[in-house]
Short mmCIF file of C-alpha atoms in Angstrom, two decimals:
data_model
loop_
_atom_site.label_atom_id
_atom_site.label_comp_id
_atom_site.label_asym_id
_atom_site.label_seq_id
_atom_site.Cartn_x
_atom_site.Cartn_y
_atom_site.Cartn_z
CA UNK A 1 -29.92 168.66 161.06
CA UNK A 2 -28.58 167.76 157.46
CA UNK A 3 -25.33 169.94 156.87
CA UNK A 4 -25.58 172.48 154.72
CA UNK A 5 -23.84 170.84 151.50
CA UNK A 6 -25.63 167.62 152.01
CA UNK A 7 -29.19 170.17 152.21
CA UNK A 8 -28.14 171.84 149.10
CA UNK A 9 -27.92 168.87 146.66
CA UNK A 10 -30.98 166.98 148.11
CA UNK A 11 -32.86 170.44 147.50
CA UNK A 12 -32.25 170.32 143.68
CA UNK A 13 -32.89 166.87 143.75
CA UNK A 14 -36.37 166.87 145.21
CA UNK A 15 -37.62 169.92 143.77
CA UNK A 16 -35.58 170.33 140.47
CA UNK A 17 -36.43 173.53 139.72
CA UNK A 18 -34.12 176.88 139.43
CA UNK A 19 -35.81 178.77 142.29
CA UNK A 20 -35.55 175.87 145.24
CA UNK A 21 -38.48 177.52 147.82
CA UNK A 22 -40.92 176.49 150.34
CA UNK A 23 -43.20 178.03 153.08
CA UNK A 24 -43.17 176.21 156.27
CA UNK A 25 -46.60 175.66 157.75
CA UNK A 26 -46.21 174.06 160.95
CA UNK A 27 -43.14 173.55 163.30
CA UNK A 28 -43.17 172.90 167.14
CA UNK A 29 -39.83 171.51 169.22
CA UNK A 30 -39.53 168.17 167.14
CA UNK A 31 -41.59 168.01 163.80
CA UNK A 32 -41.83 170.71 161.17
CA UNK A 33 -44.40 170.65 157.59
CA UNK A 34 -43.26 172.80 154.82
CA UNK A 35 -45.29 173.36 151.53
CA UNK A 36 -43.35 174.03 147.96
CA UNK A 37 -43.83 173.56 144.37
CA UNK A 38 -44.83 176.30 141.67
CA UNK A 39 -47.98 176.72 139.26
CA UNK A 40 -46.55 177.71 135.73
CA UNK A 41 -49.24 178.05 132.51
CA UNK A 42 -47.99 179.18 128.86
CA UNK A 43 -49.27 179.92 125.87
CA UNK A 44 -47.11 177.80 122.96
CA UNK A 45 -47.44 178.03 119.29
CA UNK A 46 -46.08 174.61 117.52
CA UNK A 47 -46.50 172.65 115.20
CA UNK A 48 -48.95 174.75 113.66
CA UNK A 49 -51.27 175.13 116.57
CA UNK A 50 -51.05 177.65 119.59
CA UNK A 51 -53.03 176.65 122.60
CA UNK A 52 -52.78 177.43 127.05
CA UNK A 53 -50.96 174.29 128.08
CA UNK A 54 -49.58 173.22 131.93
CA UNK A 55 -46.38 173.76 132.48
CA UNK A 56 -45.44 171.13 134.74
CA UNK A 57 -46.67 172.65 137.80
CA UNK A 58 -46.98 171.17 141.03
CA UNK A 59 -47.36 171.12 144.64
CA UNK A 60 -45.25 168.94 147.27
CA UNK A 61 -45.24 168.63 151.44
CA UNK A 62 -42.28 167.96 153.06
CA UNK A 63 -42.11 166.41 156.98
CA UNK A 64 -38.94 166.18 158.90
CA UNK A 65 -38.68 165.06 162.72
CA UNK A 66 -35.99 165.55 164.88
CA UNK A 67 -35.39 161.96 166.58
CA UNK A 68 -32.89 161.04 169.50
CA UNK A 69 -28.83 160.71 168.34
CA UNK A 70 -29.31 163.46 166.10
CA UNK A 71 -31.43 161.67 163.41
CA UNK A 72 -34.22 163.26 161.94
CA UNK A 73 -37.04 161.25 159.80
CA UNK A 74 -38.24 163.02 156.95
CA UNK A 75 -41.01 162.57 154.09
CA UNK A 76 -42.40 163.82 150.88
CA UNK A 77 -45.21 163.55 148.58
CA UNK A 78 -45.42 165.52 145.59
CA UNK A 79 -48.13 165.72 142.56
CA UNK A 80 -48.19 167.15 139.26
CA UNK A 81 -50.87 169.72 138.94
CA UNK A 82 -52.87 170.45 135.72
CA UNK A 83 -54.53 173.84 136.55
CA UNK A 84 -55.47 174.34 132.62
CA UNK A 85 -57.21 171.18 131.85
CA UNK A 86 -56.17 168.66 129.13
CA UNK A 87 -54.26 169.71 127.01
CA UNK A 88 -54.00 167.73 122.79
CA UNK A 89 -51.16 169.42 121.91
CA UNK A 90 -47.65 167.27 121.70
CA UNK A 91 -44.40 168.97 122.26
CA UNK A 92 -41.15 168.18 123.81
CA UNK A 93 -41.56 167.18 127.69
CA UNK A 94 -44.96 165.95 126.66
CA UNK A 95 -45.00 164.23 130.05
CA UNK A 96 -45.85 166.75 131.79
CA UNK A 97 -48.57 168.18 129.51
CA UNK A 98 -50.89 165.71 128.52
CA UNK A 99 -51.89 164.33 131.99
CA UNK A 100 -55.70 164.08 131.79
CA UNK A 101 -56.06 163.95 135.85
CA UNK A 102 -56.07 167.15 138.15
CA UNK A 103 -53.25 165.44 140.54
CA UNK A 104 -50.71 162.97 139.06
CA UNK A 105 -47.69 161.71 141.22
CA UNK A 106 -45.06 162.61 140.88
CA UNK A 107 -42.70 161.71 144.00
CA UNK A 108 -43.34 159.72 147.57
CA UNK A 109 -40.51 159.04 149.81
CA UNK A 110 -39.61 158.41 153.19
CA UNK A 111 -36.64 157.94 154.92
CA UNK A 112 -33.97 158.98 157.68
CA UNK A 113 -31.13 161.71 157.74
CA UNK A 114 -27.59 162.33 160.23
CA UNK A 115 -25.50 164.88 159.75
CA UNK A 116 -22.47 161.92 160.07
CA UNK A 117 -24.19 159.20 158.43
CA UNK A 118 -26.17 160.47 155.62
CA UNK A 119 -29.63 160.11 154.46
CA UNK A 120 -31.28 156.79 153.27
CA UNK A 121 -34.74 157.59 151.58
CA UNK A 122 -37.03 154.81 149.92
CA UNK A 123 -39.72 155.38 147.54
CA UNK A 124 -40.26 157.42 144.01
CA UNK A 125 -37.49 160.14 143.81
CA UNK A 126 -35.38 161.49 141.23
CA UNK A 127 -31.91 159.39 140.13
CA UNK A 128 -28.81 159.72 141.09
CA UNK A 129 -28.18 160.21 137.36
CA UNK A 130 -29.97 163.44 137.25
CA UNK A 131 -27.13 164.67 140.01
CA UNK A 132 -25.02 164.63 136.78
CA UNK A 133 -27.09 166.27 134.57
CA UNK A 134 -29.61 168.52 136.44
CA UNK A 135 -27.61 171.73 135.79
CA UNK A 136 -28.34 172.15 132.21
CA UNK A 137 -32.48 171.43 132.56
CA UNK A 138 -33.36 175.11 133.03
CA UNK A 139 -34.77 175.73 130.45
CA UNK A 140 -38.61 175.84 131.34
CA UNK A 141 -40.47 174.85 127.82
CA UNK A 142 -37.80 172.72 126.23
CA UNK A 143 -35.79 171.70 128.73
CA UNK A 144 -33.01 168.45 128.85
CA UNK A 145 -34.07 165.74 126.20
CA UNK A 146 -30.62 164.36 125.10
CA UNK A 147 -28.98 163.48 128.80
CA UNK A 148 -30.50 160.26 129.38
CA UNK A 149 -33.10 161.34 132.26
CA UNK A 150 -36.79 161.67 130.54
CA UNK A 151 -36.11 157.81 128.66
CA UNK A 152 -38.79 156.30 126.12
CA UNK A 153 -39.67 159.36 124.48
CA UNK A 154 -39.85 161.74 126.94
CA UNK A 155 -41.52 159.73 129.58
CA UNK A 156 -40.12 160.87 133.52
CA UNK A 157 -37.56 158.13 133.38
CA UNK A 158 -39.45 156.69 136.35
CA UNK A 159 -38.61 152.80 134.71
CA UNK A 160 -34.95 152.76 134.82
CA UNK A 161 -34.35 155.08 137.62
CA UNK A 162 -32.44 157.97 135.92
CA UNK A 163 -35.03 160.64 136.35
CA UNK A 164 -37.94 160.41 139.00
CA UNK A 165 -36.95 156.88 139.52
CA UNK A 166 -40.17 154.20 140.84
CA UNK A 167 -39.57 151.46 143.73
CA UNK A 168 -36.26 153.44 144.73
CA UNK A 169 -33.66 152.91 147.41
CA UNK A 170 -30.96 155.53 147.84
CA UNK A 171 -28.19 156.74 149.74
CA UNK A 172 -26.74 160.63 149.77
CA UNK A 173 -23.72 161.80 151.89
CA UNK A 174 -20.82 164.44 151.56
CA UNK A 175 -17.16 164.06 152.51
CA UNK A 176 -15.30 166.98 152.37
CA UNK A 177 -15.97 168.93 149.01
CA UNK A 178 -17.28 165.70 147.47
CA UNK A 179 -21.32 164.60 147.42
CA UNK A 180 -22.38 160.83 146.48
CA UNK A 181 -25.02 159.05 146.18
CA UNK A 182 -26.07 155.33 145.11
CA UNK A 183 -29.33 153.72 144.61
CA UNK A 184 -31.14 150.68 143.60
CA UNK A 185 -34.78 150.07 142.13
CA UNK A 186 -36.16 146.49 143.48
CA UNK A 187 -39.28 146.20 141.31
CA UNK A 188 -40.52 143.65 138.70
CA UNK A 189 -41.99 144.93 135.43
CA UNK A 190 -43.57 143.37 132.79
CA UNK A 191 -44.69 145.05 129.74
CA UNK A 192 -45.98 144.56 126.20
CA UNK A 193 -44.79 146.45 122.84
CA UNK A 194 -45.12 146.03 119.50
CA UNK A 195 -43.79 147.42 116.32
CA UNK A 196 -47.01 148.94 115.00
CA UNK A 197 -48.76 152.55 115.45
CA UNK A 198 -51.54 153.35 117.27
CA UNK A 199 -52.08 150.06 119.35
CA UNK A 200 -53.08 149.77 122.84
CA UNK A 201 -50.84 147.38 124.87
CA UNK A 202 -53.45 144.62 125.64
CA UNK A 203 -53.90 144.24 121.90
CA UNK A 204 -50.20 144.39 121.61
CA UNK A 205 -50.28 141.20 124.32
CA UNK A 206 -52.92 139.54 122.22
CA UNK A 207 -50.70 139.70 119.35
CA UNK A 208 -47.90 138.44 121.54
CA UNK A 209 -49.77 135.37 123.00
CA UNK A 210 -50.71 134.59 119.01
CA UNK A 211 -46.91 134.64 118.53
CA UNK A 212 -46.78 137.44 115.97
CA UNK A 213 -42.93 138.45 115.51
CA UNK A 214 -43.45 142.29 115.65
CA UNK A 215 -44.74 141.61 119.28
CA UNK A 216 -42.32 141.71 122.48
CA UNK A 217 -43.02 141.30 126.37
CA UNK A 218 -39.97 143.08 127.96
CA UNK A 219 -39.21 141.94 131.67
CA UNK A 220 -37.37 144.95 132.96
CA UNK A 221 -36.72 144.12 136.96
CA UNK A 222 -33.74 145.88 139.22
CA UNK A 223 -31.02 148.65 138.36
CA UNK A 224 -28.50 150.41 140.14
CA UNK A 225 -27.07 153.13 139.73
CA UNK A 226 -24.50 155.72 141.57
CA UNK A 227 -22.97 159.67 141.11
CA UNK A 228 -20.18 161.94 142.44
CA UNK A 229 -20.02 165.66 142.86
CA UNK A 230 -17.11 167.43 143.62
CA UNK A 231 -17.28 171.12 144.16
CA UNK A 232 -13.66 172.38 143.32
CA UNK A 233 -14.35 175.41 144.47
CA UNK A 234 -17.18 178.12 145.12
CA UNK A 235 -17.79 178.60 141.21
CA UNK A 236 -16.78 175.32 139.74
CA UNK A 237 -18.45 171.78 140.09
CA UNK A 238 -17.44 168.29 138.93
CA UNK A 239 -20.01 165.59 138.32
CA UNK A 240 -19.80 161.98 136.88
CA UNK A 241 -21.86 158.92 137.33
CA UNK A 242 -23.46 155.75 136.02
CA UNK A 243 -26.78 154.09 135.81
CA UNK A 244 -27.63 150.16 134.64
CA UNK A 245 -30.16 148.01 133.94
CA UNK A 246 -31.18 144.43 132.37
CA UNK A 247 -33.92 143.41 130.58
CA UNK A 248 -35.45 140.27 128.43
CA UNK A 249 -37.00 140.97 125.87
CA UNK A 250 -39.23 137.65 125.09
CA UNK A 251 -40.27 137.73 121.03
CA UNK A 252 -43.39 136.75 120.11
CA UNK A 253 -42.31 134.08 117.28
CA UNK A 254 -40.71 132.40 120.73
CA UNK A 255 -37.03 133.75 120.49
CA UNK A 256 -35.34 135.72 123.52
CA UNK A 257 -32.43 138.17 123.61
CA UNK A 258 -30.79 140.30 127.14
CA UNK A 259 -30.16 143.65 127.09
CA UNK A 260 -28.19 145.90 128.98
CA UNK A 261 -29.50 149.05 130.04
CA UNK A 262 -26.09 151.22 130.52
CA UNK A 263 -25.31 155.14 130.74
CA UNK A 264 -22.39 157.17 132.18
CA UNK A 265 -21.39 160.34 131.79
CA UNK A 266 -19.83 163.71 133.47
CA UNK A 267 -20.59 167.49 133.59
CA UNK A 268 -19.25 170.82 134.45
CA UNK A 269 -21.03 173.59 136.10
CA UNK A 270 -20.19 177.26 136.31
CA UNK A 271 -21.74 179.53 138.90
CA UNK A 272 -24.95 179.52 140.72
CA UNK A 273 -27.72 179.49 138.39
CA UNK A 274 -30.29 182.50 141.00
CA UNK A 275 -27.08 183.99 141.39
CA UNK A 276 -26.39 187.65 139.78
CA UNK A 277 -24.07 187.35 136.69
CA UNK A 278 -22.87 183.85 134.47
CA UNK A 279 -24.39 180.73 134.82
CA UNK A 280 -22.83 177.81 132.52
CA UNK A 281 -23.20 174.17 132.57
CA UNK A 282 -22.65 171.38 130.28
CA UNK A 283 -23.28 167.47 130.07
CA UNK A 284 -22.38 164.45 127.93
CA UNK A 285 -22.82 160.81 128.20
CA UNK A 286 -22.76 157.63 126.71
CA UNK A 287 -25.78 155.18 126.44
CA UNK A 288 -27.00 151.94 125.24
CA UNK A 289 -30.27 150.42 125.43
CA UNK A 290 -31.46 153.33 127.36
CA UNK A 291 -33.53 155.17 125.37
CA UNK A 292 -36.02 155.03 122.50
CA UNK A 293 -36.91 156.89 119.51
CA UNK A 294 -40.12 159.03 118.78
CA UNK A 295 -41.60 155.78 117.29
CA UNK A 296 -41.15 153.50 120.42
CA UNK A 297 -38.14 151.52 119.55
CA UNK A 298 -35.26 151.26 121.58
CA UNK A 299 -32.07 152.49 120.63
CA UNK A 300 -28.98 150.39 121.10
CA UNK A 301 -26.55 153.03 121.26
CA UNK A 302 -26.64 157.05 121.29
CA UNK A 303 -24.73 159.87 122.60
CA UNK A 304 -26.28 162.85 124.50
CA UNK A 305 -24.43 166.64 124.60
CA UNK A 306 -26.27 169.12 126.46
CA UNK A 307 -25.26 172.78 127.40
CA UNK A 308 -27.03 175.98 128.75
CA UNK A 309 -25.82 179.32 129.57
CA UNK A 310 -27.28 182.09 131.13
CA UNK A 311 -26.44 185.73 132.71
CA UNK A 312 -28.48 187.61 135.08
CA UNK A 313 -28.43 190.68 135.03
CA UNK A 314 -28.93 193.16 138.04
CA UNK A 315 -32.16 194.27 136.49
CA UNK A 316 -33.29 190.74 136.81
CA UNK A 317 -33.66 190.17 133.11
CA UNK A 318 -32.04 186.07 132.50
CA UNK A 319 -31.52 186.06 129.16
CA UNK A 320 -30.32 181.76 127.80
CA UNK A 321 -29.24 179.89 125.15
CA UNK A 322 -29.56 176.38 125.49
CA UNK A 323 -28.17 173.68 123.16
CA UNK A 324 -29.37 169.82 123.14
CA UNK A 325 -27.79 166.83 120.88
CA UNK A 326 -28.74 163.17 120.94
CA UNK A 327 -27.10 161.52 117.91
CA UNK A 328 -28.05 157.78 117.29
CA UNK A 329 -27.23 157.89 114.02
CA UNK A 330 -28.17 155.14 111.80
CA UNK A 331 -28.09 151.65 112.22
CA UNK A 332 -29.42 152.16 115.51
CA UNK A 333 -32.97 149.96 115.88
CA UNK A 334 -32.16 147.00 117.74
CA UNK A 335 -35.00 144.73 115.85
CA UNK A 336 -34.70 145.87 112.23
CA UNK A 337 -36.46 143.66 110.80
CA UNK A 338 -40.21 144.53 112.05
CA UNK A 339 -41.42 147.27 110.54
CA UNK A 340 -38.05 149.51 110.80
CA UNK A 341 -35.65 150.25 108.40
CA UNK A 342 -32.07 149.42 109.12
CA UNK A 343 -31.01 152.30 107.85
CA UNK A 344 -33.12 154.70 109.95
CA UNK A 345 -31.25 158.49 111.02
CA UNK A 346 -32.85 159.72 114.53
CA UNK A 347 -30.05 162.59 115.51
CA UNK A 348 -32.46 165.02 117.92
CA UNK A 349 -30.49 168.28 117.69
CA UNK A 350 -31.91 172.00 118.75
CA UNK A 351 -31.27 175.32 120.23
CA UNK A 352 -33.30 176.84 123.03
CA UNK A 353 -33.30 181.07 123.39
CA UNK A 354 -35.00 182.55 126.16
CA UNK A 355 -35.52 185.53 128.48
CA UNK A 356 -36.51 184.72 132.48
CA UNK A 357 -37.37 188.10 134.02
CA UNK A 358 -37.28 187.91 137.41
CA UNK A 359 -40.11 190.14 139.32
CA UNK A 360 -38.58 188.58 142.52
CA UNK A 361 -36.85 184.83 142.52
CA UNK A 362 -40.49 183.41 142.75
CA UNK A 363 -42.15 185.01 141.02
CA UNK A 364 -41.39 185.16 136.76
CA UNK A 365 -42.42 186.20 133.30
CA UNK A 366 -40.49 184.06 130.02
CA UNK A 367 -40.61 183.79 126.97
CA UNK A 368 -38.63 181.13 125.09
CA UNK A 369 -38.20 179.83 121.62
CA UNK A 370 -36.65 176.53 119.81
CA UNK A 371 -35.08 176.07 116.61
CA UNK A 372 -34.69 172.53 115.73
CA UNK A 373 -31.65 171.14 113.51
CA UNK A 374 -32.43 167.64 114.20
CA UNK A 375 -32.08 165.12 111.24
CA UNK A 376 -34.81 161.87 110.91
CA UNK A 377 -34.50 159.54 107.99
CA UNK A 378 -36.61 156.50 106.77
CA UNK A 379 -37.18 154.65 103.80
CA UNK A 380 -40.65 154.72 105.22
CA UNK A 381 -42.10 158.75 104.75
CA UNK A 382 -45.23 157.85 107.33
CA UNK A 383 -42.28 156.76 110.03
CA UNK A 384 -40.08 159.58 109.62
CA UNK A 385 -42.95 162.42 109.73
CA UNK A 386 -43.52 161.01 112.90
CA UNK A 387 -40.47 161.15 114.31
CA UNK A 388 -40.15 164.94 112.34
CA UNK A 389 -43.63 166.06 114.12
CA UNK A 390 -42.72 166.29 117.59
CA UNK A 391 -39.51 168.35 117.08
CA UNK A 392 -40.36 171.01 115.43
CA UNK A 393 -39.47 174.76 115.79
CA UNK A 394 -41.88 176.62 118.64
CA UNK A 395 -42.38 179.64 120.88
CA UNK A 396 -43.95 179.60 124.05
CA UNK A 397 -44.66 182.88 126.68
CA UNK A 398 -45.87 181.77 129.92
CA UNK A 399 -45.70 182.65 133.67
CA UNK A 400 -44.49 180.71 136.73
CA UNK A 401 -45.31 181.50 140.62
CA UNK A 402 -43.41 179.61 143.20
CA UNK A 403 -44.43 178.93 146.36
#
């Protein structure tokens, strides 16, 4: 079996989620099947519309199998869930709102475990990155959008490996009171944007093959990345780590630049966040060429702040306060000269306050509200009430059951 540190970080890592749970279904002298994953639906009033959305439930089934020397093989699959039906309404963590399908993926790995060895798991799973970050994402509505996991506006960071990473290989193992991991992606992507609203990306490729200038193929192929925990003691954790990337970016006039893909950071945790009493955790990092705005274009360099504090109390009301930065400032499109203007402000900044009551640890009522301070200039007024529009003040109430 996994020991019991080792166990505890790859259960926030798989699930993510504050109340880590599943209900085994099957288990015989060698191979167990557990079930987990959590239905949550909410009511959310935002820009100017309030309407039943998903809120990012899901469903996942875990295998493990004991093998000979002490291994064990394990497995997971997991899929979004959209019990409400589509849902038009954009908000932060659009991702996992808008999916039009029943079942989405979400995760699909496979891989082997030692209690000496570690664990070595290949296919979609979530970053070693988000071992750095993951404490302060507990908010359930408006959860992490400045630490560098959810990249190109809020997509799952699936692309460059820092949240549920595609094509990955990693590696997990604890020494003593430390936890690492490393991982590579070894994928080739090829994509097609373009410096114009509302365009679909094979007319964004026709305008690239006609060698329009506001048209780019990016070739965005392997990263690595790698974190550290170290629990100093009982209450306190360390974490730090790194995550990198290359891509081309191929012009449509016929010109050609590199870009690194880079973001490191550390955080500080407090506490156990199920756990009666104070939970605290905060985050910062450093990125470049990670990330884009809410117009599509990448941002060469930003820096990312989270915090989140919480206190249970023994009448299991979980009152937060959550507090997000991402600060680009201005000078920060990498192509200014296509539709942008060089001296565009994107500086996402808002406050999260919540309540999480607590009818048992799976089962819970919230309500939570965000107040957004966030500051988005352009010399172009159609630009920047775009980028304004999807961070806007809300309130959502909503209900989540875990398995």
């Amino acid at each position: 079996m996994i020991n019991n540190k080792l166990a505890t970080l790859l259960s926030v890592s798989i699930l993510a989620a504050p109340a880590v749970s599943a209900v085994e279904v099957y288990k015989d002298d060698k191979n167990a099947v557990s079930i987990g994953g959590y239905i949550d639906v909410r009511a959310i009033n935002t820009q100017n519309q309030t309407e039943i959305v998903n809120g990012a439930s899901r469903i996942n089934f875990a295998f493990k199998r004991q093998l000979k020397n002490d291994w064990e093989a394990l497995a997971l699959i997991e899929w979004g869930v959209n019990p409400v039906g589509n849902s038009d309404i954009v908000y932060n963590n659009r991702f996992e709102s808008i999916q039009d399908e029943f079942l989405y993926n979400r995760l699909g790995y496979a891989g082997l475990s030692h209690d000496k060895y570690g664990q070595i798991t290949i296919g979609k799973q979530w970053g070693s990155w988000f071992d750095v970050v993951y404490a302060t994402n507990y908010s359930y509505v408006w959860d992490g959008n400045a630490a560098g996991v959810y990249t190109y506006n809020k997509d799952d960071g699936a692309v460059n490996g820092t949240g549920r990473g595609d094509k990955t290989l990693q590696y997990r193992n604890t020494y003593n009171d430390f936890e690492f991991s490393v991982q590579t992606q070894l994928k080739n992507s090829e994509f097609y944007t373009c410096d114009v609203s509302n365009i679909t990306e094979a007319q964004c490729q026709t305008k690239w093959e006609a060698g329009d200038a506001t048209a780019q193929k990016v070739e965005f192929n392997y990263t690595f990345g790698g974190a550290v925990t170290y629990n100093v003691t009982n209450m306190l954790t360390l974490t730090a780590g790194i995550n990198r990337g290359e891509f081309d970016l191929h012009f449509g006039d016929g010109t050609t630049r590199s870009v690194e893909d880079i973001i490191y950071g550390a955080g500080i945790i407090w506490g156990n966040i199920n756990a009666p009493g104070l939970y605290a955790a905060a985050n910062i990092n450093k990125n470049e060429n990670h990330d884009t705005d809410n117009l599509g274009r990448l941002i060469k360099e930003a820096v990312g702040i989270e915090t989140f504090v919480s206190y249970r109390f023994d009448n299991d009301f979980r009152p937060f306060i959550a507090y997000n930065l991402f600060d680009a400032g201005d000078d920060y499109v990498i192509q200014p000269n296509f539709n942008a203007d060089p001296n565009d402000v994107f500086k996402r900044q808002f406050a999260v306050i919540g309540v999480h009551y607590l009818l048992d640890d799976s089962t819970q009522l919230y309500i939570e509200a965000r107040k957004d301070f966030g500051d988005f200039e352009s010399a172009n007024k159609e630009q920047q009430a775009l980028m304004e529009q999807s961070e806007d003040d809300g309130i959502a109430i909503g209900f989540r059951y875990i398995l």
